[in-house]
């Protein structure tokens, strides 16, 4: 694809430049021409007649007499502005992002357009913030680009470019490149506060807390750079994540002693640190400072407080804050945390509230732990249909339940509703899926078949226990004894008694009536 910026600057100043760049516009080419197929003569004539001047001269200040088709066509010939050019370049780069050679080729073709105007290059980097790997390709292209001595000053990278590169390297988990860019900026004398902050953020993102704090100490010793609010925010965030609350509070105190005013990010990091250590009183204290101080809470603050109150189990305050921002909440982790809070609560209407929140979670946001939690909720609420649906989804997504408590909840729900067929189906699928097998599963089936006097199925249950290496216990013997006794199967009663004697189990008092 040949874009208009392939032309030289000299050609761009010519009167034909606007026509050339329009005809090279890929959208125009796609809609109105095809180099591989001949054009329809009739369409060409229609286009020519369409462009002929009208017999009635329209008002130049009005577009009422100009057809919509003419307006569309005129817009195609309208020169593209700088933002449009950068947008097209970004799309081209994203299309070949996986091919470094193609990326370099496109950048080389547009080098005059990019390097000739520094704001254009910065605009390109800004639009690639969400593509750290591709942004690094652009940064490295600029670093390694060979230029003449006269262009060296014009081509030299500036501090904020290094900062963006360091940040992108950190996001790409390439900490060695981040350090190399920092040292390069230092060597060229363009190291500033934002350069320090970028590397500290890269260390923090990659879990290198010690190096992050060590760089902070180095920065405080550097006479050419001074820590900013963003610098202290990074350090506060690091200590909060490490649950080093004393260090976090000491850093905040040090910040207040300097002529640096904490911003909303500072308070959010403090709240996050208190939540991570379950210090609910301090969490609420910071929130009250925001409500009464010059710094106002933002959406992240409210989401943090929802999370905190959800973990605390204070549903009233959680719901109060959620009601303020629910129209703008699209944060799935927060929705899941709220569902978890309802599942663990004794709220009488928690089932309906959970169902309402589940509608906000798209299918692609499936989480195994949440599915298992819902299974338990439906089992305890005696909602067999919803429980079966959740269980089926777990099987389909190959979620494996290994918790004894969850299995017992499921079994109890089936037993409570005398749903022996559903329990049998669940047992077969659980064995194949590798779920946790337990005595309660088979004992419940024995009791249910015993109440139906279905001795054949009871015997099948015993064989199932043997197939999964679950030994018969004293409780198993008692269940079998009572079932055979109620069915009048004296021979089987004696056989069970013999097994109980053999294994040293207690024999029922009424086994030998006088």
CSV table of C-alpha atoms in Angstrom, one decimal:
chain,number,residue,atom,x,y,z
A,1,UNK,CA,0.0,0.0,0.0
A,2,UNK,CA,1.5,3.3,-1.1
A,3,UNK,CA,0.5,6.2,1.1
A,4,UNK,CA,0.8,9.8,0.3
A,5,UNK,CA,3.8,10.3,2.7
A,6,UNK,CA,6.0,8.2,0.4
A,7,UNK,CA,6.4,11.3,-1.8
A,8,UNK,CA,9.2,13.7,-1.0
A,9,UNK,CA,8.6,17.0,0.8
A,10,UNK,CA,9.3,18.8,-2.5
A,11,UNK,CA,6.4,16.9,-4.2
A,12,UNK,CA,4.2,17.6,-1.2
A,13,UNK,CA,4.5,21.3,-1.9
A,14,UNK,CA,3.5,21.0,-5.5
A,15,UNK,CA,0.0,21.8,-6.7
A,16,UNK,CA,-0.7,18.2,-7.7
A,17,UNK,CA,0.1,16.8,-4.3
A,18,UNK,CA,-3.5,16.9,-3.0
A,19,UNK,CA,-4.7,15.0,-6.1
A,20,UNK,CA,-1.9,12.4,-5.8
A,21,UNK,CA,-2.4,11.6,-2.1
A,22,UNK,CA,-6.2,11.3,-2.6
A,23,UNK,CA,-5.8,8.9,-5.5
A,24,UNK,CA,-3.4,6.8,-3.3
A,25,UNK,CA,-6.0,6.8,-0.5
A,26,UNK,CA,-6.7,3.0,0.1
A,27,UNK,CA,-10.4,3.7,0.8
A,28,UNK,CA,-10.8,5.6,-2.5
A,29,UNK,CA,-8.9,2.9,-4.4
A,30,UNK,CA,-11.1,0.1,-2.9
A,31,UNK,CA,-14.4,1.8,-3.6
A,32,UNK,CA,-13.8,3.4,-7.0
A,33,UNK,CA,-11.0,1.4,-8.8
A,34,UNK,CA,-9.5,-2.0,-9.3
A,35,UNK,CA,-6.2,-2.3,-11.0
A,36,UNK,CA,-6.8,-6.0,-12.0
A,37,UNK,CA,-10.2,-5.6,-13.7
A,38,UNK,CA,-11.3,-3.2,-16.5
A,39,UNK,CA,-13.7,-0.5,-15.4
A,40,UNK,CA,-17.2,-0.4,-16.6
A,41,UNK,CA,-17.5,2.3,-19.3
A,42,UNK,CA,-21.1,3.1,-18.3
A,43,UNK,CA,-19.9,3.8,-14.7
A,44,UNK,CA,-17.2,6.1,-16.0
A,45,UNK,CA,-19.7,8.0,-18.1
A,46,UNK,CA,-22.0,8.3,-15.1
A,47,UNK,CA,-19.2,9.6,-13.0
A,48,UNK,CA,-18.2,12.2,-15.7
A,49,UNK,CA,-21.8,13.3,-16.1
A,50,UNK,CA,-22.1,13.5,-12.4
A,51,UNK,CA,-19.2,15.9,-12.2
A,52,UNK,CA,-20.5,18.2,-15.0
A,53,UNK,CA,-21.6,21.6,-13.8
A,54,UNK,CA,-25.3,21.9,-13.1
A,55,UNK,CA,-27.4,24.3,-15.2
A,56,UNK,CA,-28.5,26.0,-12.0
A,57,UNK,CA,-25.7,27.5,-10.0
A,58,UNK,CA,-26.1,26.6,-6.3
A,59,UNK,CA,-25.4,29.0,-3.5
A,60,UNK,CA,-21.7,28.5,-2.6
A,61,UNK,CA,-22.6,28.9,1.1
A,62,UNK,CA,-25.3,26.2,1.0
A,63,UNK,CA,-25.2,22.5,0.4
A,64,UNK,CA,-29.0,22.0,0.1
A,65,UNK,CA,-28.8,21.7,-3.7
A,66,UNK,CA,-25.8,19.4,-3.8
A,67,UNK,CA,-26.7,15.7,-3.9
A,68,UNK,CA,-25.5,13.4,-1.0
A,69,UNK,CA,-23.5,11.4,-3.4
A,70,UNK,CA,-21.6,14.5,-4.5
A,71,UNK,CA,-20.9,15.4,-0.9
A,72,UNK,CA,-19.5,11.9,-0.3
A,73,UNK,CA,-17.3,12.1,-3.4
A,74,UNK,CA,-16.0,15.6,-2.4
A,75,UNK,CA,-15.1,14.3,1.0
A,76,UNK,CA,-13.0,11.6,-0.6
A,77,UNK,CA,-10.9,14.2,-2.4
A,78,UNK,CA,-10.6,16.3,0.8
A,79,UNK,CA,-6.9,16.4,1.9
A,80,UNK,CA,-6.2,14.2,5.0
A,81,UNK,CA,-5.0,16.0,8.1
A,82,UNK,CA,-2.1,15.0,10.3
A,83,UNK,CA,-4.3,12.9,12.7
A,84,UNK,CA,-5.8,10.9,9.8
A,85,UNK,CA,-2.3,10.2,8.4
A,86,UNK,CA,-1.1,8.9,11.7
A,87,UNK,CA,-4.3,6.8,12.1
A,88,UNK,CA,-3.7,5.1,8.7
A,89,UNK,CA,0.0,4.5,9.7
A,90,UNK,CA,-1.1,2.9,13.0
A,91,UNK,CA,-3.5,0.6,11.2
A,92,UNK,CA,-0.8,-0.4,8.7
A,93,UNK,CA,1.7,-1.2,11.6
A,94,UNK,CA,-0.9,-3.2,13.5
A,95,UNK,CA,-1.6,-5.3,10.4
A,96,UNK,CA,2.1,-6.4,10.2
A,97,UNK,CA,2.9,-6.2,13.9
A,98,UNK,CA,4.1,-9.8,14.0
A,99,UNK,CA,6.6,-9.2,11.2
A,100,UNK,CA,9.5,-7.0,12.3
A,101,UNK,CA,10.8,-6.6,8.7
A,102,UNK,CA,7.5,-5.3,7.5
A,103,UNK,CA,7.2,-2.9,10.4
A,104,UNK,CA,10.7,-1.5,9.7
A,105,UNK,CA,9.9,-1.2,6.0
A,106,UNK,CA,6.7,0.8,6.7
A,107,UNK,CA,8.6,3.1,9.1
A,108,UNK,CA,11.4,3.6,6.6
A,109,UNK,CA,8.9,4.6,3.9
A,110,UNK,CA,7.4,7.2,6.2
A,111,UNK,CA,10.6,8.4,7.9
A,112,UNK,CA,10.4,11.9,6.5
A,113,UNK,CA,6.8,12.2,7.7
A,114,UNK,CA,7.6,11.0,11.2
A,115,UNK,CA,11.1,12.4,11.9
A,116,UNK,CA,10.3,15.7,10.0
A,117,UNK,CA,7.7,16.6,12.6
A,118,UNK,CA,8.5,15.6,16.2
A,119,UNK,CA,4.8,16.0,17.4
A,120,UNK,CA,3.8,13.5,14.7
A,121,UNK,CA,6.1,10.9,16.0
A,122,UNK,CA,4.9,11.5,19.6
A,123,UNK,CA,1.3,11.2,18.4
A,124,UNK,CA,2.2,7.8,16.9
A,125,UNK,CA,3.7,6.6,20.2
A,126,UNK,CA,0.7,7.8,22.1
A,127,UNK,CA,-1.6,5.8,19.8
A,128,UNK,CA,0.5,2.7,20.3
A,129,UNK,CA,0.4,2.8,24.1
A,130,UNK,CA,-1.9,-0.2,24.2
A,131,UNK,CA,0.5,-2.2,22.0
A,132,UNK,CA,3.7,-2.2,24.0
A,133,UNK,CA,5.5,-4.7,21.7
A,134,UNK,CA,4.8,-2.7,18.6
A,135,UNK,CA,5.7,0.5,20.4
A,136,UNK,CA,9.1,-1.0,21.2
A,137,UNK,CA,9.6,-1.8,17.5
A,138,UNK,CA,9.0,1.8,16.7
A,139,UNK,CA,11.3,3.0,19.5
A,140,UNK,CA,14.1,0.6,18.4
A,141,UNK,CA,13.7,1.7,14.8
A,142,UNK,CA,14.3,5.3,15.8
A,143,UNK,CA,17.3,4.4,18.0
A,144,UNK,CA,19.0,2.4,15.3
A,145,UNK,CA,18.1,4.5,12.3
A,146,UNK,CA,21.2,5.7,10.5
A,147,UNK,CA,21.2,9.4,9.8
A,148,UNK,CA,23.7,12.0,8.5
A,149,UNK,CA,25.7,14.2,10.9
A,150,UNK,CA,23.5,17.2,10.0
A,151,UNK,CA,20.4,15.3,10.9
A,152,UNK,CA,21.8,13.9,14.2
A,153,UNK,CA,20.4,16.7,16.3
A,154,UNK,CA,17.0,16.5,14.6
A,155,UNK,CA,16.9,12.7,15.1
A,156,UNK,CA,18.1,12.6,18.7
A,157,UNK,CA,15.6,11.0,21.1
A,158,UNK,CA,14.2,13.0,23.9
A,159,UNK,CA,13.5,12.1,27.5
A,160,UNK,CA,9.8,11.4,27.2
A,161,UNK,CA,10.5,9.1,24.3
A,162,UNK,CA,12.9,7.1,26.5
A,163,UNK,CA,10.2,7.1,29.2
A,164,UNK,CA,7.6,5.6,26.9
A,165,UNK,CA,10.1,3.0,25.7
A,166,UNK,CA,11.0,2.0,29.3
A,167,UNK,CA,7.3,1.8,30.2
A,168,UNK,CA,6.6,-0.4,27.1
A,169,UNK,CA,9.5,-2.6,27.9
A,170,UNK,CA,8.2,-3.2,31.4
A,171,UNK,CA,4.8,-4.0,30.1
A,172,UNK,CA,6.4,-6.5,27.7
A,173,UNK,CA,8.2,-8.2,30.5
A,174,UNK,CA,11.5,-7.2,29.0
A,175,UNK,CA,13.2,-5.6,32.0
A,176,UNK,CA,16.7,-5.9,30.5
A,177,UNK,CA,15.6,-3.6,27.7
A,178,UNK,CA,14.0,-1.2,30.1
A,179,UNK,CA,17.3,-0.9,32.1
A,180,UNK,CA,19.2,-0.5,28.8
A,181,UNK,CA,17.0,2.4,27.7
A,182,UNK,CA,17.4,4.0,31.1
A,183,UNK,CA,21.1,3.8,30.9
A,184,UNK,CA,21.1,5.1,27.4
A,185,UNK,CA,19.1,8.1,28.4
A,186,UNK,CA,21.5,8.7,31.3
A,187,UNK,CA,24.5,8.5,28.9
A,188,UNK,CA,22.9,11.0,26.5
A,189,UNK,CA,22.1,13.4,29.4
A,190,UNK,CA,18.3,13.3,28.9
A,191,UNK,CA,17.5,11.5,32.1
A,192,UNK,CA,14.7,13.2,34.0
A,193,UNK,CA,12.1,12.4,36.7
A,194,UNK,CA,9.8,10.7,34.3
A,195,UNK,CA,12.6,8.4,33.2
A,196,UNK,CA,13.1,7.3,36.8
A,197,UNK,CA,9.4,6.9,37.2
A,198,UNK,CA,9.1,4.8,34.1
A,199,UNK,CA,11.8,2.3,35.3
A,200,UNK,CA,10.4,2.2,38.8
A,201,UNK,CA,7.0,1.4,37.2
A,202,UNK,CA,8.6,-1.3,35.1
A,203,UNK,CA,10.2,-2.8,38.2
A,204,UNK,CA,6.9,-2.7,40.1
A,205,UNK,CA,5.0,-4.3,37.1
A,206,UNK,CA,7.4,-7.2,37.1
A,207,UNK,CA,7.3,-7.8,40.8
A,208,UNK,CA,10.9,-6.4,41.4
A,209,UNK,CA,10.0,-4.4,44.5
A,210,UNK,CA,13.5,-4.3,45.9
A,211,UNK,CA,14.9,-2.8,42.7
A,212,UNK,CA,12.1,-0.3,42.5
A,213,UNK,CA,12.7,1.0,46.0
A,214,UNK,CA,16.5,1.0,45.4
A,215,UNK,CA,16.0,3.1,42.3
A,216,UNK,CA,13.9,5.5,44.4
A,217,UNK,CA,16.7,5.9,46.9
A,218,UNK,CA,19.1,6.6,44.0
A,219,UNK,CA,16.8,9.2,42.6
A,220,UNK,CA,16.6,11.0,45.9
A,221,UNK,CA,20.5,11.3,45.8
A,222,UNK,CA,20.5,12.5,42.2
A,223,UNK,CA,20.9,16.3,42.2
A,224,UNK,CA,19.4,16.7,38.7
A,225,UNK,CA,16.1,15.0,39.4
A,226,UNK,CA,13.5,15.3,42.2
A,227,UNK,CA,10.8,12.8,43.1
A,228,UNK,CA,7.3,13.8,42.0
A,229,UNK,CA,3.9,12.8,43.1
A,230,UNK,CA,3.9,10.0,40.6
A,231,UNK,CA,7.2,8.8,42.2
A,232,UNK,CA,5.8,8.6,45.7
A,233,UNK,CA,2.6,7.0,44.3
A,234,UNK,CA,4.7,4.1,42.9
A,235,UNK,CA,6.5,3.6,46.2
A,236,UNK,CA,3.2,3.7,48.2
A,237,UNK,CA,1.7,1.2,45.8
A,238,UNK,CA,4.7,-1.2,46.1
A,239,UNK,CA,4.5,-1.2,49.9
A,240,UNK,CA,0.7,-1.6,49.8
A,241,UNK,CA,1.0,-4.7,47.6
A,242,UNK,CA,3.7,-6.1,49.9
A,243,UNK,CA,1.4,-5.4,52.9
A,244,UNK,CA,4.2,-3.3,54.5
A,245,UNK,CA,1.7,-0.8,55.9
A,246,UNK,CA,4.2,0.9,58.2
A,247,UNK,CA,6.5,1.6,55.3
A,248,UNK,CA,3.5,2.7,53.2
A,249,UNK,CA,2.4,5.2,55.8
A,250,UNK,CA,5.9,6.5,56.4
A,251,UNK,CA,6.3,7.2,52.7
A,252,UNK,CA,3.0,9.0,52.7
A,253,UNK,CA,4.1,11.1,55.6
A,254,UNK,CA,7.4,11.9,53.9
A,255,UNK,CA,5.4,13.0,50.8
A,256,UNK,CA,3.3,15.4,52.9
A,257,UNK,CA,6.4,17.0,54.4
A,258,UNK,CA,7.5,17.9,50.9
A,259,UNK,CA,5.8,20.5,48.8
A,260,UNK,CA,3.9,17.7,47.0
A,261,UNK,CA,0.1,17.5,47.2
A,262,UNK,CA,-1.3,14.0,47.2
A,263,UNK,CA,-3.6,13.3,44.3
A,264,UNK,CA,-6.5,10.8,43.9
A,265,UNK,CA,-4.1,8.0,42.9
A,266,UNK,CA,-2.2,8.5,46.2
A,267,UNK,CA,-5.3,7.9,48.2
A,268,UNK,CA,-6.4,5.0,46.0
A,269,UNK,CA,-3.1,3.3,46.6
A,270,UNK,CA,-3.5,3.8,50.4
A,271,UNK,CA,-7.0,2.3,50.3
A,272,UNK,CA,-5.7,-0.6,48.3
A,273,UNK,CA,-3.0,-1.3,50.8
A,274,UNK,CA,-5.4,-1.2,53.7
A,275,UNK,CA,-7.8,-3.6,51.8
A,276,UNK,CA,-5.0,-6.0,51.2
A,277,UNK,CA,-4.3,-6.2,54.9
A,278,UNK,CA,-8.0,-6.2,56.0
A,279,UNK,CA,-7.6,-2.9,57.9
A,280,UNK,CA,-11.2,-1.8,57.3
A,281,UNK,CA,-11.1,1.1,59.8
A,282,UNK,CA,-8.2,2.7,58.1
A,283,UNK,CA,-9.8,2.0,54.7
A,284,UNK,CA,-12.9,3.9,55.7
A,285,UNK,CA,-10.8,6.7,57.3
A,286,UNK,CA,-9.1,7.5,54.0
A,287,UNK,CA,-12.4,7.3,52.2
A,288,UNK,CA,-13.9,9.9,54.6
A,289,UNK,CA,-10.9,12.1,54.0
A,290,UNK,CA,-11.7,12.1,50.3
A,291,UNK,CA,-15.3,12.8,50.9
A,292,UNK,CA,-14.5,15.9,53.1
A,293,UNK,CA,-11.3,17.1,51.4
A,294,UNK,CA,-10.3,19.0,48.3
A,295,UNK,CA,-9.5,15.7,46.4
A,296,UNK,CA,-12.7,14.0,45.3
A,297,UNK,CA,-13.1,10.2,44.9
A,298,UNK,CA,-13.1,8.8,41.3
A,299,UNK,CA,-14.5,5.7,39.8
A,300,UNK,CA,-11.4,3.6,40.9
A,301,UNK,CA,-12.0,4.8,44.5
A,302,UNK,CA,-15.6,3.6,44.5
A,303,UNK,CA,-14.6,0.3,43.0
A,304,UNK,CA,-12.0,-0.2,45.7
A,305,UNK,CA,-14.5,0.6,48.4
A,306,UNK,CA,-17.0,-1.9,46.9
A,307,UNK,CA,-14.3,-4.5,47.0
A,308,UNK,CA,-13.4,-3.7,50.5
A,309,UNK,CA,-16.9,-3.8,51.8
A,310,UNK,CA,-17.6,-7.0,49.9
A,311,UNK,CA,-14.6,-8.7,51.6
A,312,UNK,CA,-15.7,-7.2,55.0
A,313,UNK,CA,-19.2,-8.6,54.4
A,314,UNK,CA,-20.8,-5.2,54.9
A,315,UNK,CA,-23.5,-5.6,52.2
A,316,UNK,CA,-25.3,-2.4,53.2
A,317,UNK,CA,-22.4,-0.1,52.5
A,318,UNK,CA,-21.4,-2.2,49.5
A,319,UNK,CA,-24.8,-1.8,47.9
A,320,UNK,CA,-24.9,1.9,48.8
A,321,UNK,CA,-21.7,2.7,46.9
A,322,UNK,CA,-22.7,0.4,44.0
A,323,UNK,CA,-26.0,2.2,43.6
A,324,UNK,CA,-24.0,5.4,43.0
A,325,UNK,CA,-21.9,4.0,40.1
A,326,UNK,CA,-23.7,0.9,38.9
A,327,UNK,CA,-24.5,2.5,35.5
A,328,UNK,CA,-20.8,2.9,34.8
A,329,UNK,CA,-19.4,-0.3,36.3
A,330,UNK,CA,-18.1,-2.7,33.7
A,331,UNK,CA,-15.3,-4.1,35.9
A,332,UNK,CA,-16.0,-7.9,36.0
A,333,UNK,CA,-13.7,-8.6,39.0
A,334,UNK,CA,-15.8,-6.2,41.1
A,335,UNK,CA,-19.0,-7.9,39.9
A,336,UNK,CA,-17.6,-11.3,40.8
A,337,UNK,CA,-16.5,-10.0,44.3
A,338,UNK,CA,-20.0,-8.8,44.9
A,339,UNK,CA,-21.5,-12.2,43.9
A,340,UNK,CA,-19.0,-13.9,46.3
A,341,UNK,CA,-20.1,-11.6,49.1
A,342,UNK,CA,-23.8,-12.4,48.5
A,343,UNK,CA,-23.0,-16.1,48.4
A,344,UNK,CA,-21.3,-16.0,51.8
A,345,UNK,CA,-24.0,-13.8,53.4
A,346,UNK,CA,-27.3,-14.6,55.1
A,347,UNK,CA,-29.2,-12.1,52.9
A,348,UNK,CA,-32.8,-13.3,52.4
A,349,UNK,CA,-32.9,-12.1,48.8
A,350,UNK,CA,-29.3,-13.0,47.9
A,351,UNK,CA,-30.5,-15.5,45.2
A,352,UNK,CA,-32.2,-12.8,43.2
A,353,UNK,CA,-29.4,-10.3,43.7
A,354,UNK,CA,-26.8,-12.9,42.5
A,355,UNK,CA,-28.9,-13.7,39.4
A,356,UNK,CA,-29.1,-10.0,38.6
A,357,UNK,CA,-25.4,-9.6,38.8
A,358,UNK,CA,-24.7,-12.7,36.7
A,359,UNK,CA,-26.5,-11.1,33.8
A,360,UNK,CA,-23.8,-8.5,33.7
A,361,UNK,CA,-21.0,-11.1,33.2
A,362,UNK,CA,-20.4,-12.2,29.6
A,363,UNK,CA,-19.8,-15.9,28.8
A,364,UNK,CA,-16.1,-15.3,28.0
A,365,UNK,CA,-15.6,-14.1,31.6
A,366,UNK,CA,-16.2,-17.6,33.0
A,367,UNK,CA,-14.2,-18.4,36.2
A,368,UNK,CA,-14.1,-21.9,37.6
A,369,UNK,CA,-14.1,-20.8,41.3
A,370,UNK,CA,-17.2,-18.6,40.7
A,371,UNK,CA,-19.0,-21.5,39.0
A,372,UNK,CA,-18.3,-23.8,42.0
A,373,UNK,CA,-19.5,-21.1,44.4
A,374,UNK,CA,-22.7,-20.8,42.4
A,375,UNK,CA,-23.2,-24.6,42.6
A,376,UNK,CA,-22.9,-24.4,46.4
A,377,UNK,CA,-25.3,-21.4,46.5
A,378,UNK,CA,-28.0,-23.2,44.4
A,379,UNK,CA,-27.5,-26.4,46.4
A,380,UNK,CA,-28.0,-24.7,49.7
A,381,UNK,CA,-31.0,-22.8,48.3
A,382,UNK,CA,-32.6,-26.0,47.1
A,383,UNK,CA,-32.6,-24.7,43.5
A,384,UNK,CA,-32.1,-28.0,41.7
A,385,UNK,CA,-32.5,-26.7,38.1
A,386,UNK,CA,-30.0,-23.9,38.5
A,387,UNK,CA,-27.7,-26.2,40.4
A,388,UNK,CA,-27.8,-28.8,37.5
A,389,UNK,CA,-27.2,-26.1,35.0
A,390,UNK,CA,-24.1,-24.9,36.9
A,391,UNK,CA,-22.9,-28.5,37.3
A,392,UNK,CA,-23.3,-29.1,33.6
A,393,UNK,CA,-21.3,-26.0,32.7
A,394,UNK,CA,-18.6,-27.1,35.0
A,395,UNK,CA,-18.4,-30.5,33.3
A,396,UNK,CA,-18.4,-28.9,29.9
A,397,UNK,CA,-15.6,-26.6,30.8
A,398,UNK,CA,-13.7,-29.4,32.5
A,399,UNK,CA,-13.8,-27.8,35.9
A,400,UNK,CA,-12.8,-30.3,38.6
A,401,UNK,CA,-14.2,-30.1,42.1
A,402,UNK,CA,-11.9,-31.4,44.7
A,403,UNK,CA,-13.5,-29.9,47.8
A,404,UNK,CA,-15.4,-32.2,50.1
A,405,UNK,CA,-17.8,-29.5,51.3
A,406,UNK,CA,-19.0,-28.7,47.8
A,407,UNK,CA,-19.6,-32.4,47.0
A,408,UNK,CA,-21.6,-32.8,50.2
A,409,UNK,CA,-23.7,-29.7,49.4
A,410,UNK,CA,-24.6,-31.2,46.0
A,411,UNK,CA,-25.4,-34.6,47.4
A,412,UNK,CA,-27.5,-33.2,50.2
A,413,UNK,CA,-29.6,-31.2,47.7
A,414,UNK,CA,-30.3,-34.3,45.7
A,415,UNK,CA,-31.0,-36.4,48.8
A,416,UNK,CA,-33.3,-33.7,50.2
A,417,UNK,CA,-35.4,-33.8,47.0
A,418,UNK,CA,-35.2,-37.6,46.6
A,419,UNK,CA,-33.7,-37.1,43.1
A,420,UNK,CA,-32.1,-40.5,42.8
A,421,UNK,CA,-31.9,-40.4,39.0
A,422,UNK,CA,-30.1,-37.0,39.0
A,423,UNK,CA,-27.8,-38.3,41.7
A,424,UNK,CA,-26.9,-41.4,39.7
A,425,UNK,CA,-26.2,-39.2,36.6
A,426,UNK,CA,-24.1,-36.9,38.7
A,427,UNK,CA,-22.1,-39.8,40.1
A,428,UNK,CA,-21.3,-41.3,36.7
A,429,UNK,CA,-20.1,-37.9,35.3
A,430,UNK,CA,-18.2,-37.1,38.5
A,431,UNK,CA,-16.2,-40.3,38.3
A,432,UNK,CA,-15.3,-39.7,34.6
A,433,UNK,CA,-14.4,-36.0,35.3
A,434,UNK,CA,-12.1,-36.8,38.2
A,435,UNK,CA,-14.2,-35.0,40.9
A,436,UNK,CA,-13.7,-35.8,44.5
A,437,UNK,CA,-15.5,-39.0,45.5
A,438,UNK,CA,-16.7,-39.4,49.1
A,439,UNK,CA,-18.7,-41.8,51.3
A,440,UNK,CA,-21.6,-39.4,51.5
A,441,UNK,CA,-22.3,-39.9,47.8
A,442,UNK,CA,-22.7,-43.6,48.0
A,443,UNK,CA,-24.3,-43.7,51.4
A,444,UNK,CA,-27.0,-41.4,50.2
A,445,UNK,CA,-27.7,-43.7,47.3
A,446,UNK,CA,-27.9,-46.7,49.6
A,447,UNK,CA,-30.4,-44.9,51.9
A,448,UNK,CA,-32.5,-43.8,49.0
A,449,UNK,CA,-32.6,-47.2,47.3
A,450,UNK,CA,-33.2,-48.8,50.7
A,451,UNK,CA,-36.2,-46.6,51.3
A,452,UNK,CA,-37.5,-47.8,47.9
A,453,UNK,CA,-36.7,-51.4,48.8
A,454,UNK,CA,-34.7,-51.6,45.7
A,455,UNK,CA,-32.1,-54.2,46.8
A,456,UNK,CA,-30.7,-54.8,43.4
A,457,UNK,CA,-29.6,-51.2,43.0
A,458,UNK,CA,-28.2,-51.3,46.5
A,459,UNK,CA,-25.9,-54.1,45.5
A,460,UNK,CA,-24.9,-52.1,42.4
A,461,UNK,CA,-23.9,-49.2,44.7
A,462,UNK,CA,-21.6,-51.5,46.7
A,463,UNK,CA,-20.0,-52.6,43.4
A,464,UNK,CA,-19.5,-49.0,42.5
A,465,UNK,CA,-17.7,-48.4,45.8
A,466,UNK,CA,-15.4,-51.2,45.1
A,467,UNK,CA,-14.6,-49.9,41.6
A,468,UNK,CA,-13.4,-46.6,42.9
A,469,UNK,CA,-11.6,-48.1,45.9
A,470,UNK,CA,-13.9,-46.8,48.6
A,471,UNK,CA,-13.9,-49.3,51.4
A,472,UNK,CA,-17.1,-50.2,53.3
A,473,UNK,CA,-17.2,-48.6,56.7
A,474,UNK,CA,-19.3,-49.2,59.8
A,475,UNK,CA,-21.9,-46.7,58.5
A,476,UNK,CA,-22.1,-48.6,55.2
A,477,UNK,CA,-22.9,-51.8,57.2
A,478,UNK,CA,-25.5,-50.1,59.3
A,479,UNK,CA,-27.3,-48.7,56.3
A,480,UNK,CA,-27.3,-52.2,54.6
A,481,UNK,CA,-28.4,-53.9,57.8
A,482,UNK,CA,-31.4,-51.6,58.2
A,483,UNK,CA,-32.4,-51.8,54.6
A,484,UNK,CA,-32.3,-55.7,54.6
A,485,UNK,CA,-34.1,-55.7,58.0
A,486,UNK,CA,-36.9,-53.5,56.7
A,487,UNK,CA,-37.3,-55.7,53.6
A,488,UNK,CA,-37.4,-58.9,55.7
A,489,UNK,CA,-34.3,-60.3,54.1
A,490,UNK,CA,-33.2,-62.5,57.0
A,491,UNK,CA,-30.4,-64.2,55.2
A,492,UNK,CA,-28.9,-61.0,54.0
A,493,UNK,CA,-29.2,-59.6,57.6
A,494,UNK,CA,-27.2,-62.5,58.9
A,495,UNK,CA,-24.6,-62.0,56.2
A,496,UNK,CA,-24.2,-58.3,57.1
A,497,UNK,CA,-24.0,-59.2,60.8
A,498,UNK,CA,-21.2,-61.6,60.0
A,499,UNK,CA,-19.3,-58.9,58.2
A,500,UNK,CA,-19.8,-56.5,61.1
A,501,UNK,CA,-18.4,-59.1,63.5
A,502,UNK,CA,-15.5,-59.8,61.2
A,503,UNK,CA,-14.5,-56.2,61.1
A,504,UNK,CA,-15.1,-55.6,64.8
A,505,UNK,CA,-18.0,-53.2,64.3
A,506,UNK,CA,-20.7,-52.7,66.9
A,507,UNK,CA,-23.7,-55.0,66.4
A,508,UNK,CA,-27.2,-53.6,66.7
A,509,UNK,CA,-29.0,-54.4,70.0
A,510,UNK,CA,-32.1,-55.6,68.3
A,511,UNK,CA,-30.2,-58.0,66.0
A,512,UNK,CA,-31.0,-61.0,68.2
A,513,UNK,CA,-34.4,-60.5,69.9
A,514,UNK,CA,-35.1,-62.7,72.9
